[in-house]
CSV table of C-alpha atoms in Angstrom, one decimal:
chain,number,residue,atom,x,y,z
A,5,UNK,CA,289.8,338.6,68.9
A,6,UNK,CA,289.6,341.0,66.0
A,7,UNK,CA,292.1,340.8,63.2
A,8,UNK,CA,294.6,343.7,63.5
A,9,UNK,CA,298.3,344.2,62.8
A,10,UNK,CA,299.1,344.1,66.5
A,11,UNK,CA,297.6,340.7,67.2
A,12,UNK,CA,298.3,339.0,63.8
A,13,UNK,CA,301.3,337.3,65.4
A,14,UNK,CA,299.1,335.6,67.9
A,15,UNK,CA,297.2,333.7,65.2
A,16,UNK,CA,298.4,330.2,65.3
A,17,UNK,CA,296.1,328.4,62.9
A,18,UNK,CA,297.9,326.3,60.2
A,19,UNK,CA,294.8,326.9,58.0
A,20,UNK,CA,295.5,330.5,57.2
A,21,UNK,CA,298.6,332.1,55.6
A,22,UNK,CA,299.9,335.3,57.1
A,23,UNK,CA,301.8,338.2,55.4
A,24,UNK,CA,305.5,338.6,55.9
A,25,UNK,CA,306.6,341.3,58.3
A,26,UNK,CA,308.5,343.1,55.6
A,27,UNK,CA,305.4,343.5,53.4
A,28,UNK,CA,303.9,345.9,55.9
A,29,UNK,CA,306.6,348.4,55.1
A,30,UNK,CA,306.4,348.5,51.3
A,31,UNK,CA,305.7,352.0,49.7
A,32,UNK,CA,302.3,352.9,48.2
A,33,UNK,CA,302.6,352.2,44.5
A,34,UNK,CA,298.9,351.9,43.6
A,35,UNK,CA,296.0,354.3,44.0
A,36,UNK,CA,292.8,352.3,43.9
A,37,UNK,CA,289.3,353.7,43.5
A,38,UNK,CA,286.9,351.3,45.2
A,39,UNK,CA,286.8,349.0,48.2
A,40,UNK,CA,284.5,346.4,46.5
A,41,UNK,CA,284.9,342.6,46.8
A,42,UNK,CA,286.0,342.2,43.2
A,43,UNK,CA,288.9,344.5,43.7
A,44,UNK,CA,289.9,342.8,47.0
A,45,UNK,CA,289.3,339.4,45.5
A,46,UNK,CA,291.3,339.8,42.3
A,47,UNK,CA,293.7,342.7,41.7
A,48,UNK,CA,294.5,343.1,45.4
A,49,UNK,CA,294.9,339.4,45.7
A,50,UNK,CA,297.5,339.4,42.9
A,51,UNK,CA,299.4,342.3,44.5
A,52,UNK,CA,299.4,340.6,47.8
A,53,UNK,CA,300.6,337.4,46.3
A,54,UNK,CA,303.4,339.2,44.5
A,55,UNK,CA,304.4,341.0,47.7
A,56,UNK,CA,304.7,337.8,49.6
A,57,UNK,CA,307.1,336.6,46.9
A,58,UNK,CA,309.0,339.9,47.0
A,59,UNK,CA,308.2,340.5,43.3
A,60,UNK,CA,306.2,343.8,43.4
A,61,UNK,CA,306.9,345.2,46.8
A,62,UNK,CA,304.2,347.9,46.8
A,63,UNK,CA,301.0,348.6,48.6
A,64,UNK,CA,297.6,350.2,47.8
A,65,UNK,CA,296.1,353.5,48.8
A,66,UNK,CA,292.3,353.0,48.5
A,67,UNK,CA,289.8,355.8,47.8
A,68,UNK,CA,286.2,355.3,48.9
A,69,UNK,CA,283.6,357.3,47.2
A,70,UNK,CA,281.6,357.8,50.4
A,71,UNK,CA,282.4,357.6,54.1
A,72,UNK,CA,281.0,354.9,56.2
A,73,UNK,CA,278.6,355.6,59.0
A,74,UNK,CA,280.0,354.8,62.4
A,75,UNK,CA,283.2,352.9,63.0
A,76,UNK,CA,285.0,351.8,59.8
A,77,UNK,CA,286.1,348.2,59.6
A,78,UNK,CA,289.2,349.0,57.5
A,79,UNK,CA,290.4,351.4,60.2
A,80,UNK,CA,289.6,349.0,63.0
A,81,UNK,CA,291.5,346.1,61.3
A,82,UNK,CA,294.5,348.1,60.0
A,83,UNK,CA,293.2,347.4,56.5
A,84,UNK,CA,293.8,343.6,56.9
A,85,UNK,CA,291.2,341.2,55.6
A,86,UNK,CA,290.9,337.4,55.0
A,87,UNK,CA,290.3,336.0,51.6
A,88,UNK,CA,288.7,332.6,51.8
A,89,UNK,CA,289.3,330.7,48.6
A,90,UNK,CA,286.7,327.9,48.2
A,91,UNK,CA,285.7,325.7,45.3
A,92,UNK,CA,287.0,323.1,42.9
A,93,UNK,CA,290.3,323.3,41.1
A,94,UNK,CA,291.4,320.6,38.7
A,95,UNK,CA,288.5,318.5,39.9
A,96,UNK,CA,289.5,318.6,43.6
A,97,UNK,CA,287.7,320.6,46.2
A,98,UNK,CA,289.9,323.1,48.0
A,99,UNK,CA,289.6,325.5,50.9
A,100,UNK,CA,292.3,328.0,51.7
A,101,UNK,CA,292.5,331.2,53.8
A,102,UNK,CA,295.0,334.0,53.6
A,103,UNK,CA,295.3,337.3,55.4
A,104,UNK,CA,295.8,340.0,52.8
A,105,UNK,CA,297.8,343.2,53.7
A,106,UNK,CA,298.1,344.8,50.3
A,107,UNK,CA,296.0,347.8,51.4
A,108,UNK,CA,298.0,350.4,53.3
A,109,UNK,CA,295.3,353.1,53.8
A,110,UNK,CA,291.6,353.7,53.0
A,111,UNK,CA,290.5,357.3,52.6
A,112,UNK,CA,287.0,358.6,52.0
A,113,UNK,CA,286.9,361.1,49.1
A,114,UNK,CA,284.5,363.5,50.7
A,115,UNK,CA,286.5,363.6,54.0
A,116,UNK,CA,290.1,363.3,53.0
A,117,UNK,CA,290.3,364.8,49.5
A,118,UNK,CA,293.3,367.0,50.2
A,119,UNK,CA,295.2,364.0,51.5
A,120,UNK,CA,294.2,362.0,48.4
A,121,UNK,CA,295.3,364.8,46.2
A,122,UNK,CA,298.6,364.9,48.1
A,123,UNK,CA,299.2,361.2,47.1
A,124,UNK,CA,299.7,362.5,43.5
A,125,UNK,CA,303.0,363.9,44.7
A,126,UNK,CA,304.2,360.5,45.8
A,127,UNK,CA,307.2,359.5,43.6
A,128,UNK,CA,306.6,355.8,44.2
A,129,UNK,CA,303.1,356.0,42.8
A,130,UNK,CA,302.9,354.2,39.4
A,131,UNK,CA,299.5,352.5,39.0
A,132,UNK,CA,295.7,353.2,39.3
A,133,UNK,CA,293.2,350.4,39.8
A,134,UNK,CA,289.4,351.1,39.6
A,135,UNK,CA,286.1,349.4,39.9
A,136,UNK,CA,283.4,352.0,40.1
A,137,UNK,CA,280.8,349.8,38.4
A,138,UNK,CA,279.7,350.2,34.8
A,139,UNK,CA,278.2,353.7,35.5
A,140,UNK,CA,281.5,354.9,36.9
A,141,UNK,CA,283.2,355.4,33.5
A,142,UNK,CA,280.9,358.2,32.2
A,143,UNK,CA,281.4,361.7,31.0
A,144,UNK,CA,280.6,364.5,33.5
A,145,UNK,CA,281.0,368.2,33.8
A,146,UNK,CA,283.2,368.0,36.9
A,147,UNK,CA,285.6,370.8,37.8
A,148,UNK,CA,288.9,369.5,39.1
A,149,UNK,CA,288.9,372.2,41.8
A,150,UNK,CA,285.8,370.7,43.4
A,151,UNK,CA,286.7,369.0,46.7
A,152,UNK,CA,286.2,366.3,45.6
A,153,UNK,CA,284.9,366.1,41.9
A,154,UNK,CA,281.8,364.1,41.8
A,155,UNK,CA,282.7,361.5,39.2
A,156,UNK,CA,285.5,358.9,39.2
A,157,UNK,CA,287.0,360.4,35.9
A,158,UNK,CA,286.8,363.9,37.6
A,159,UNK,CA,288.8,362.6,40.6
A,160,UNK,CA,291.3,360.8,38.5
A,161,UNK,CA,291.8,363.9,36.3
A,162,UNK,CA,292.4,366.1,39.3
A,163,UNK,CA,295.1,363.7,40.6
A,164,UNK,CA,296.7,363.4,37.2
A,165,UNK,CA,296.8,367.2,36.8
A,166,UNK,CA,298.3,367.6,40.3
A,167,UNK,CA,301.0,365.1,39.4
A,168,UNK,CA,301.7,366.9,36.1
A,169,UNK,CA,302.2,370.2,37.9
A,170,UNK,CA,304.1,368.8,40.9
A,171,UNK,CA,306.6,366.9,38.7
A,172,UNK,CA,306.9,369.6,36.1
A,173,UNK,CA,305.5,367.5,33.2
A,174,UNK,CA,308.1,364.8,33.8
A,175,UNK,CA,307.4,362.1,31.2
A,176,UNK,CA,308.6,359.4,33.7
A,177,UNK,CA,306.0,360.4,36.3
A,178,UNK,CA,302.8,359.4,34.4
A,179,UNK,CA,300.6,356.6,35.7
A,180,UNK,CA,299.5,353.2,34.4
A,181,UNK,CA,295.7,353.1,34.7
A,182,UNK,CA,294.2,349.6,34.9
A,183,UNK,CA,290.4,349.7,35.2
A,184,UNK,CA,288.4,346.6,36.0
A,185,UNK,CA,284.9,347.9,35.2
A,186,UNK,CA,282.9,345.4,33.2
A,187,UNK,CA,282.6,347.4,30.0
A,188,UNK,CA,284.3,346.7,26.6
A,189,UNK,CA,287.4,348.7,26.0
A,190,UNK,CA,287.3,350.1,29.5
A,191,UNK,CA,290.8,351.7,29.4
A,192,UNK,CA,290.3,353.4,26.0
A,193,UNK,CA,286.9,354.8,27.0
A,194,UNK,CA,288.3,356.1,30.3
A,195,UNK,CA,291.2,357.8,28.5
A,196,UNK,CA,288.8,359.4,26.1
A,197,UNK,CA,286.6,360.7,28.9
A,198,UNK,CA,289.6,362.0,30.8
A,199,UNK,CA,290.9,364.0,27.8
A,200,UNK,CA,287.4,365.4,27.0
A,201,UNK,CA,287.1,366.4,30.7
A,202,UNK,CA,290.5,368.1,30.6
A,203,UNK,CA,289.4,370.2,27.6
A,204,UNK,CA,286.2,371.0,29.4
A,205,UNK,CA,288.2,372.2,32.3
A,206,UNK,CA,290.3,374.3,29.9
A,207,UNK,CA,293.6,372.7,31.1
A,208,UNK,CA,296.7,373.5,29.1
A,209,UNK,CA,297.5,371.6,25.9
A,210,UNK,CA,300.9,370.6,27.4
A,211,UNK,CA,299.0,368.7,30.0
A,212,UNK,CA,296.8,367.0,27.5
A,213,UNK,CA,299.9,366.0,25.5
A,214,UNK,CA,301.4,364.6,28.8
A,215,UNK,CA,298.1,362.7,29.5
A,216,UNK,CA,298.5,361.0,26.1
A,217,UNK,CA,302.2,360.2,26.1
A,218,UNK,CA,303.3,359.8,29.7
A,219,UNK,CA,300.2,357.8,30.9
A,220,UNK,CA,299.0,354.3,29.9
A,221,UNK,CA,295.3,353.4,29.9
A,222,UNK,CA,294.9,349.6,29.6
A,223,UNK,CA,291.9,347.7,28.4
A,224,UNK,CA,291.3,344.7,30.7
A,225,UNK,CA,289.2,341.6,31.2
A,226,UNK,CA,288.6,340.4,34.7
A,227,UNK,CA,287.1,337.0,35.6
A,228,UNK,CA,286.6,335.7,39.1
A,229,UNK,CA,283.4,335.1,41.1
A,230,UNK,CA,283.8,336.9,44.4
A,231,UNK,CA,280.4,336.5,46.2
A,232,UNK,CA,281.6,338.6,49.2
A,233,UNK,CA,280.9,338.0,52.8
A,234,UNK,CA,280.3,334.4,53.9
A,235,UNK,CA,276.8,333.4,55.1
A,236,UNK,CA,276.5,334.1,58.8
A,237,UNK,CA,276.6,330.5,60.0
A,238,UNK,CA,279.6,329.7,57.8
A,239,UNK,CA,281.3,333.0,58.9
A,240,UNK,CA,280.8,332.1,62.6
A,241,UNK,CA,282.2,328.7,62.0
A,242,UNK,CA,285.2,330.0,60.0
A,243,UNK,CA,286.1,332.6,62.7
A,244,UNK,CA,286.1,329.8,65.3
A,245,UNK,CA,288.2,327.6,63.1
A,246,UNK,CA,290.8,330.3,62.4
A,247,UNK,CA,290.8,331.8,65.9
A,248,UNK,CA,289.9,335.5,65.1
A,249,UNK,CA,287.1,337.7,64.0
A,250,UNK,CA,287.3,339.5,60.6
A,251,UNK,CA,284.5,342.0,59.6
A,252,UNK,CA,286.1,342.2,56.1
A,253,UNK,CA,286.4,338.5,55.4
A,254,UNK,CA,285.3,337.7,51.8
A,255,UNK,CA,285.1,334.5,49.7
A,256,UNK,CA,286.3,333.9,46.2
A,257,UNK,CA,286.4,331.0,43.8
A,258,UNK,CA,289.8,329.4,43.0
A,259,UNK,CA,289.6,330.4,39.3
A,260,UNK,CA,291.1,333.8,38.5
A,261,UNK,CA,292.0,335.6,35.3
A,262,UNK,CA,293.1,339.2,34.6
A,263,UNK,CA,294.0,339.9,31.0
A,264,UNK,CA,295.6,343.3,30.5
A,265,UNK,CA,296.1,344.7,27.1
A,266,UNK,CA,299.6,346.2,26.5
A,267,UNK,CA,302.6,346.0,24.3
A,268,UNK,CA,304.5,348.6,26.4
A,269,UNK,CA,307.7,347.6,28.2
A,270,UNK,CA,307.0,350.5,30.6
A,271,UNK,CA,303.7,349.0,31.5
A,272,UNK,CA,305.1,345.5,31.9
A,273,UNK,CA,307.8,346.8,34.2
A,274,UNK,CA,305.3,348.7,36.4
A,275,UNK,CA,302.9,345.8,36.5
A,276,UNK,CA,305.5,343.4,37.8
A,277,UNK,CA,303.0,341.7,40.1
A,278,UNK,CA,302.0,339.8,37.0
A,279,UNK,CA,305.2,337.7,37.4
A,280,UNK,CA,303.8,336.1,40.6
A,281,UNK,CA,300.8,334.4,39.0
A,282,UNK,CA,300.3,333.0,35.5
A,283,UNK,CA,296.7,334.1,35.5
A,284,UNK,CA,297.7,337.7,35.1
A,285,UNK,CA,298.2,338.0,31.4
A,286,UNK,CA,300.0,341.0,29.8
A,287,UNK,CA,299.1,340.6,26.2
A,288,UNK,CA,299.0,342.7,23.0
A,289,UNK,CA,295.3,342.0,22.6
A,290,UNK,CA,292.7,340.7,25.0
A,291,UNK,CA,290.2,339.8,22.3
A,292,UNK,CA,291.0,336.1,22.4
A,293,UNK,CA,290.2,335.9,26.1
A,294,UNK,CA,287.0,338.0,25.8
A,295,UNK,CA,285.8,335.6,23.1
A,296,UNK,CA,286.6,332.5,25.0
A,297,UNK,CA,284.9,333.8,28.2
A,298,UNK,CA,281.9,335.1,26.3
A,299,UNK,CA,281.2,331.9,24.4
A,300,UNK,CA,282.4,329.1,26.7
A,301,UNK,CA,281.3,330.5,30.0
A,302,UNK,CA,278.6,333.0,29.4
A,303,UNK,CA,277.3,331.3,26.2
A,304,UNK,CA,277.1,327.9,28.0
A,305,UNK,CA,275.2,329.6,30.8
A,306,UNK,CA,272.7,331.0,28.4
A,307,UNK,CA,272.2,327.8,26.4
A,308,UNK,CA,271.7,325.7,29.5
A,309,UNK,CA,269.7,328.1,31.7
A,310,UNK,CA,266.2,327.3,30.5
A,311,UNK,CA,266.9,323.6,30.5
A,312,UNK,CA,268.0,323.8,34.1
A,313,UNK,CA,265.0,325.7,35.2
A,314,UNK,CA,262.6,323.5,33.3
A,315,UNK,CA,264.2,320.4,34.8
A,316,UNK,CA,263.6,321.9,38.3
A,317,UNK,CA,267.1,322.9,39.2
A,318,UNK,CA,267.4,326.2,41.2
A,319,UNK,CA,271.2,326.6,41.3
A,320,UNK,CA,274.1,325.8,39.0
A,321,UNK,CA,275.8,323.5,41.5
A,322,UNK,CA,272.6,321.5,41.9
A,323,UNK,CA,272.2,321.1,38.2
A,324,UNK,CA,275.9,320.0,37.9
A,325,UNK,CA,275.2,317.1,40.3
A,326,UNK,CA,272.8,315.6,37.8
A,327,UNK,CA,274.8,313.3,35.4
A,328,UNK,CA,272.7,314.1,32.3
A,329,UNK,CA,273.0,317.9,32.8
A,330,UNK,CA,276.7,317.6,33.6
A,331,UNK,CA,277.3,315.6,30.4
A,332,UNK,CA,275.2,318.1,28.4
A,333,UNK,CA,277.5,321.0,29.5
A,334,UNK,CA,280.6,319.0,28.6
A,335,UNK,CA,279.3,318.0,25.2
A,336,UNK,CA,278.0,321.4,24.4
A,337,UNK,CA,281.4,323.0,25.0
A,338,UNK,CA,283.4,320.2,23.4
A,339,UNK,CA,281.3,319.4,20.3
A,340,UNK,CA,279.6,322.7,19.4
A,341,UNK,CA,280.8,325.8,21.0
A,342,UNK,CA,284.5,324.8,20.9
A,343,UNK,CA,284.5,324.0,17.2
A,344,UNK,CA,282.6,327.2,16.4
A,345,UNK,CA,285.2,329.5,18.1
A,346,UNK,CA,288.3,327.6,16.9
A,347,UNK,CA,290.5,330.1,15.0
A,348,UNK,CA,294.1,331.1,14.3
A,349,UNK,CA,294.2,332.7,17.8
A,350,UNK,CA,292.1,330.2,19.7
A,351,UNK,CA,293.5,326.7,19.8
A,352,UNK,CA,292.0,323.4,20.8
A,353,UNK,CA,294.2,323.5,23.9
A,354,UNK,CA,292.8,326.9,24.8
A,355,UNK,CA,289.2,325.6,24.5
A,356,UNK,CA,289.9,322.4,26.4
A,357,UNK,CA,291.7,324.2,29.2
A,358,UNK,CA,289.0,326.8,29.7
A,359,UNK,CA,286.2,324.2,29.3
A,360,UNK,CA,287.6,322.1,32.1
A,361,UNK,CA,287.8,325.2,34.3
A,362,UNK,CA,284.1,326.0,33.5
A,363,UNK,CA,283.1,322.5,34.7
A,364,UNK,CA,285.0,323.2,38.0
A,365,UNK,CA,283.4,326.6,38.4
A,366,UNK,CA,279.9,325.4,37.7
A,367,UNK,CA,280.2,322.6,40.2
A,368,UNK,CA,281.6,324.8,43.0
A,369,UNK,CA,279.6,323.7,46.1
A,370,UNK,CA,280.2,327.1,47.8
A,371,UNK,CA,278.5,329.2,45.2
A,372,UNK,CA,274.7,329.8,45.2
A,373,UNK,CA,274.4,330.9,41.6
A,374,UNK,CA,270.7,330.8,40.8
A,375,UNK,CA,269.5,330.0,37.3
A,376,UNK,CA,266.7,332.5,37.8
A,377,UNK,CA,269.3,335.3,38.0
A,378,UNK,CA,271.1,334.0,35.0
A,379,UNK,CA,267.8,334.2,33.1
A,380,UNK,CA,267.6,338.0,33.5
A,381,UNK,CA,267.4,339.7,30.0
A,382,UNK,CA,267.5,336.2,28.5
A,383,UNK,CA,266.6,337.2,24.9
A,384,UNK,CA,269.3,339.9,24.7
A,385,UNK,CA,271.9,337.5,26.2
A,386,UNK,CA,270.9,334.8,23.6
A,387,UNK,CA,271.3,337.4,20.8
A,388,UNK,CA,274.7,338.6,22.0
A,389,UNK,CA,276.3,335.4,23.2
A,390,UNK,CA,274.9,332.7,21.1
A,391,UNK,CA,273.6,333.9,17.8
A,392,UNK,CA,277.1,334.8,16.7
A,393,UNK,CA,278.1,331.3,17.7
A,394,UNK,CA,275.5,329.9,15.4
A,395,UNK,CA,276.8,332.0,12.5
A,396,UNK,CA,280.3,330.7,13.2
A,397,UNK,CA,279.1,327.1,13.4
A,398,UNK,CA,277.6,327.3,9.9
A,399,UNK,CA,280.8,328.6,8.3
A,400,UNK,CA,282.2,325.1,8.6
A,401,UNK,CA,279.1,322.9,9.2
A,402,UNK,CA,276.1,322.0,7.2
A,403,UNK,CA,274.0,320.4,9.8
A,404,UNK,CA,272.2,322.0,12.8
A,405,UNK,CA,274.0,321.9,16.1
A,406,UNK,CA,271.8,319.5,18.1
A,407,UNK,CA,272.7,320.7,21.7
A,408,UNK,CA,272.5,324.3,20.7
A,409,UNK,CA,269.0,323.7,19.2
A,410,UNK,CA,267.9,321.9,22.4
A,411,UNK,CA,269.1,324.9,24.5
A,412,UNK,CA,267.3,327.3,22.2
A,413,UNK,CA,264.1,325.3,22.2
A,414,UNK,CA,264.2,325.3,26.0
A,415,UNK,CA,264.5,329.1,25.9
A,416,UNK,CA,261.4,329.3,23.8
A,417,UNK,CA,259.5,327.1,26.1
A,418,UNK,CA,260.6,329.0,29.2
A,419,UNK,CA,259.2,332.2,27.5
A,420,UNK,CA,255.8,330.5,27.1
A,421,UNK,CA,254.6,332.8,29.9
A,422,UNK,CA,251.4,333.8,31.6
A,423,UNK,CA,250.6,337.6,31.7
A,424,UNK,CA,249.9,339.1,35.1
A,425,UNK,CA,249.3,342.8,34.6
A,426,UNK,CA,252.5,344.2,33.2
A,427,UNK,CA,254.5,341.1,34.2
A,428,UNK,CA,255.1,337.8,32.5
A,429,UNK,CA,255.5,334.7,34.6
A,430,UNK,CA,256.3,331.0,34.2
A,431,UNK,CA,255.1,328.3,36.6
A,432,UNK,CA,257.7,325.5,37.0
A,433,UNK,CA,257.2,322.7,39.5
A,434,UNK,CA,254.8,324.8,41.5
A,435,UNK,CA,257.3,327.8,41.6
A,436,UNK,CA,256.5,331.1,39.9
A,437,UNK,CA,259.4,332.6,38.0
A,438,UNK,CA,259.1,336.3,37.0
A,439,UNK,CA,260.5,336.7,33.4
A,440,UNK,CA,262.5,339.9,33.5
A,441,UNK,CA,263.1,340.0,29.7
A,442,UNK,CA,262.3,343.0,27.5
A,443,UNK,CA,261.2,340.6,24.8
A,444,UNK,CA,258.8,338.7,27.0
A,445,UNK,CA,255.8,340.5,25.5
A,446,UNK,CA,256.9,339.5,22.0
A,447,UNK,CA,257.4,335.9,22.9
A,448,UNK,CA,254.1,335.8,24.7
A,449,UNK,CA,252.4,337.1,21.6
A,450,UNK,CA,254.2,334.5,19.4
A,451,UNK,CA,253.0,331.6,21.6
A,452,UNK,CA,249.4,332.6,20.9
A,453,UNK,CA,249.8,331.1,17.5
A,454,UNK,CA,252.0,328.2,18.5
A,455,UNK,CA,251.8,326.5,15.1
A,456,UNK,CA,253.9,329.3,13.6
A,457,UNK,CA,255.8,330.0,16.8
A,458,UNK,CA,259.2,328.8,15.8
A,459,UNK,CA,259.2,330.3,12.3
A,460,UNK,CA,257.9,333.6,13.7
A,461,UNK,CA,260.6,333.9,16.4
A,462,UNK,CA,263.5,332.6,14.4
A,463,UNK,CA,262.8,334.9,11.5
A,464,UNK,CA,262.5,338.0,13.7
A,465,UNK,CA,265.5,340.1,12.6
A,466,UNK,CA,264.7,342.7,15.3
A,467,UNK,CA,265.4,340.0,17.9
A,468,UNK,CA,268.5,338.4,16.4
A,469,UNK,CA,269.9,340.8,13.8
A,470,UNK,CA,269.6,338.1,11.2
A,471,UNK,CA,267.0,335.6,10.0
A,472,UNK,CA,267.8,332.3,11.8
A,473,UNK,CA,265.5,330.3,9.5
A,474,UNK,CA,268.1,330.7,6.8
A,475,UNK,CA,270.5,328.4,8.6
A,476,UNK,CA,270.1,324.8,7.1
A,477,UNK,CA,267.9,322.5,9.2
A,478,UNK,CA,268.0,324.8,12.2
A,479,UNK,CA,264.3,325.6,12.2
A,480,UNK,CA,263.2,321.9,11.9
A,481,UNK,CA,265.7,320.8,14.6
A,482,UNK,CA,264.5,323.4,17.1
A,483,UNK,CA,261.0,322.3,16.4
A,484,UNK,CA,261.9,318.6,17.1
A,485,UNK,CA,263.7,319.6,20.3
A,486,UNK,CA,260.7,321.7,21.4
A,487,UNK,CA,258.3,318.9,20.9
A,488,UNK,CA,260.6,316.6,22.8
A,489,UNK,CA,260.6,319.0,25.8
A,490,UNK,CA,256.8,319.4,25.6
A,491,UNK,CA,256.1,315.7,25.4
A,492,UNK,CA,258.8,314.2,27.6
A,493,UNK,CA,260.1,317.1,29.8
A,494,UNK,CA,263.4,318.9,29.9
A,495,UNK,CA,265.1,316.3,32.2
A,496,UNK,CA,264.3,313.5,29.7
A,497,UNK,CA,265.5,315.6,26.8
A,498,UNK,CA,268.8,316.2,28.7
A,499,UNK,CA,269.1,312.5,29.3
A,500,UNK,CA,268.6,311.7,25.6
A,501,UNK,CA,271.1,314.4,24.6
A,502,UNK,CA,273.8,312.9,26.8
A,503,UNK,CA,273.7,309.5,25.2
A,504,UNK,CA,276.2,309.0,22.4
A,505,UNK,CA,274.6,309.0,18.9
A,506,UNK,CA,275.5,305.4,18.2
A,507,UNK,CA,273.5,304.3,21.3
A,508,UNK,CA,270.4,306.4,20.7
A,509,UNK,CA,267.3,304.4,19.6
């Protein structure tokens, strides 16, 4: 049996939550660009949750950039899909299924552009969501009379202009635009592009003023791992368990965060779905949350990645099952990264809360997060995520951070590669890893003269933006840790690092 609105009432499984009958009749309040799993696993999840609590009471019209070949699963399933939430929350493994009916319609831009434009005349419309990937928010030379304009900003501008004309420049009929693209200042950049494109299209100054004053473009931070479709064997088992088939079923981890930057009462009123979940944050600035995520989640990934690979772990969950590695992660966040980012805006409670969630997320048995993928562009990640941490550490400390130094030494050893044509490879436990790092040639060259390796790399301001040898005792500590990895192996180095200082021999 395929999941549809007609047969949803025949689903009797206690394992899945079903939407209320009334929530199918809510008006379209949101125009969403994209059908991707992040949108369905995070923003659409929050909207659905709010609708079930009768907080928001609005549905989503989705715009697809392309039409699908053959039968469309959204049409077949009346836009219903199951979200399988699987993972660890507060140290406990959870598995929960819910049928999401937040989407009312899905229209393809190149087939239904006139109907999409018509939605601009909907008086209930208040919000725009988007996830068009990082290349979606880019300047173009679109004309708004194209059917449709090629770019996402071009499409959005056409809709905004239609709304401006239809509602006769009514200041109360602007939209709140909430992008989720993973670029910094996504809302501000999108607004700038929209205004530039309006000028390029020679639209009236009155419209540009309306764009600026009647519409709100919010910077956002999204954080939830949404792998997408379940593996075939697990999908088949889940369908049998729940009693229906669902071509749109996706999985997400329990953790969720959507920080939206706004001080506007108008925006807060429109985004009332935030009231249904404390993990939607409407805040004057999202910088605090960006910093916490970048350092404690991404920075921890980067400082532990090479150690994990050298120790023979292929996935994050596999590494977290090792007691020494698990302890290394905990101590790294608690004793080094946490103190480095502590500030007037970031409290100890903030650090401890997010750190505990990182442990849960890393240990999720349902995620196949490969360390080899995390190692992509390793050097630039180290420079962006961790070198600023080192600078912050030394503003209050006079000794080298031991665990940071171990992670950095492991990074250096991982980049001790073999050249194979234009590629650089590392052989670990009989497995060849391709190092997709733009600085791999530079590290390869540095290893040729291994006696000067550490000084050469640490003092390279082109790599790090600063000379890392200037930090007291950092060079000698990295050297000690590197020798430890070379002589005893990464796993032994992890085991030593997890022993309290007063018990080390």
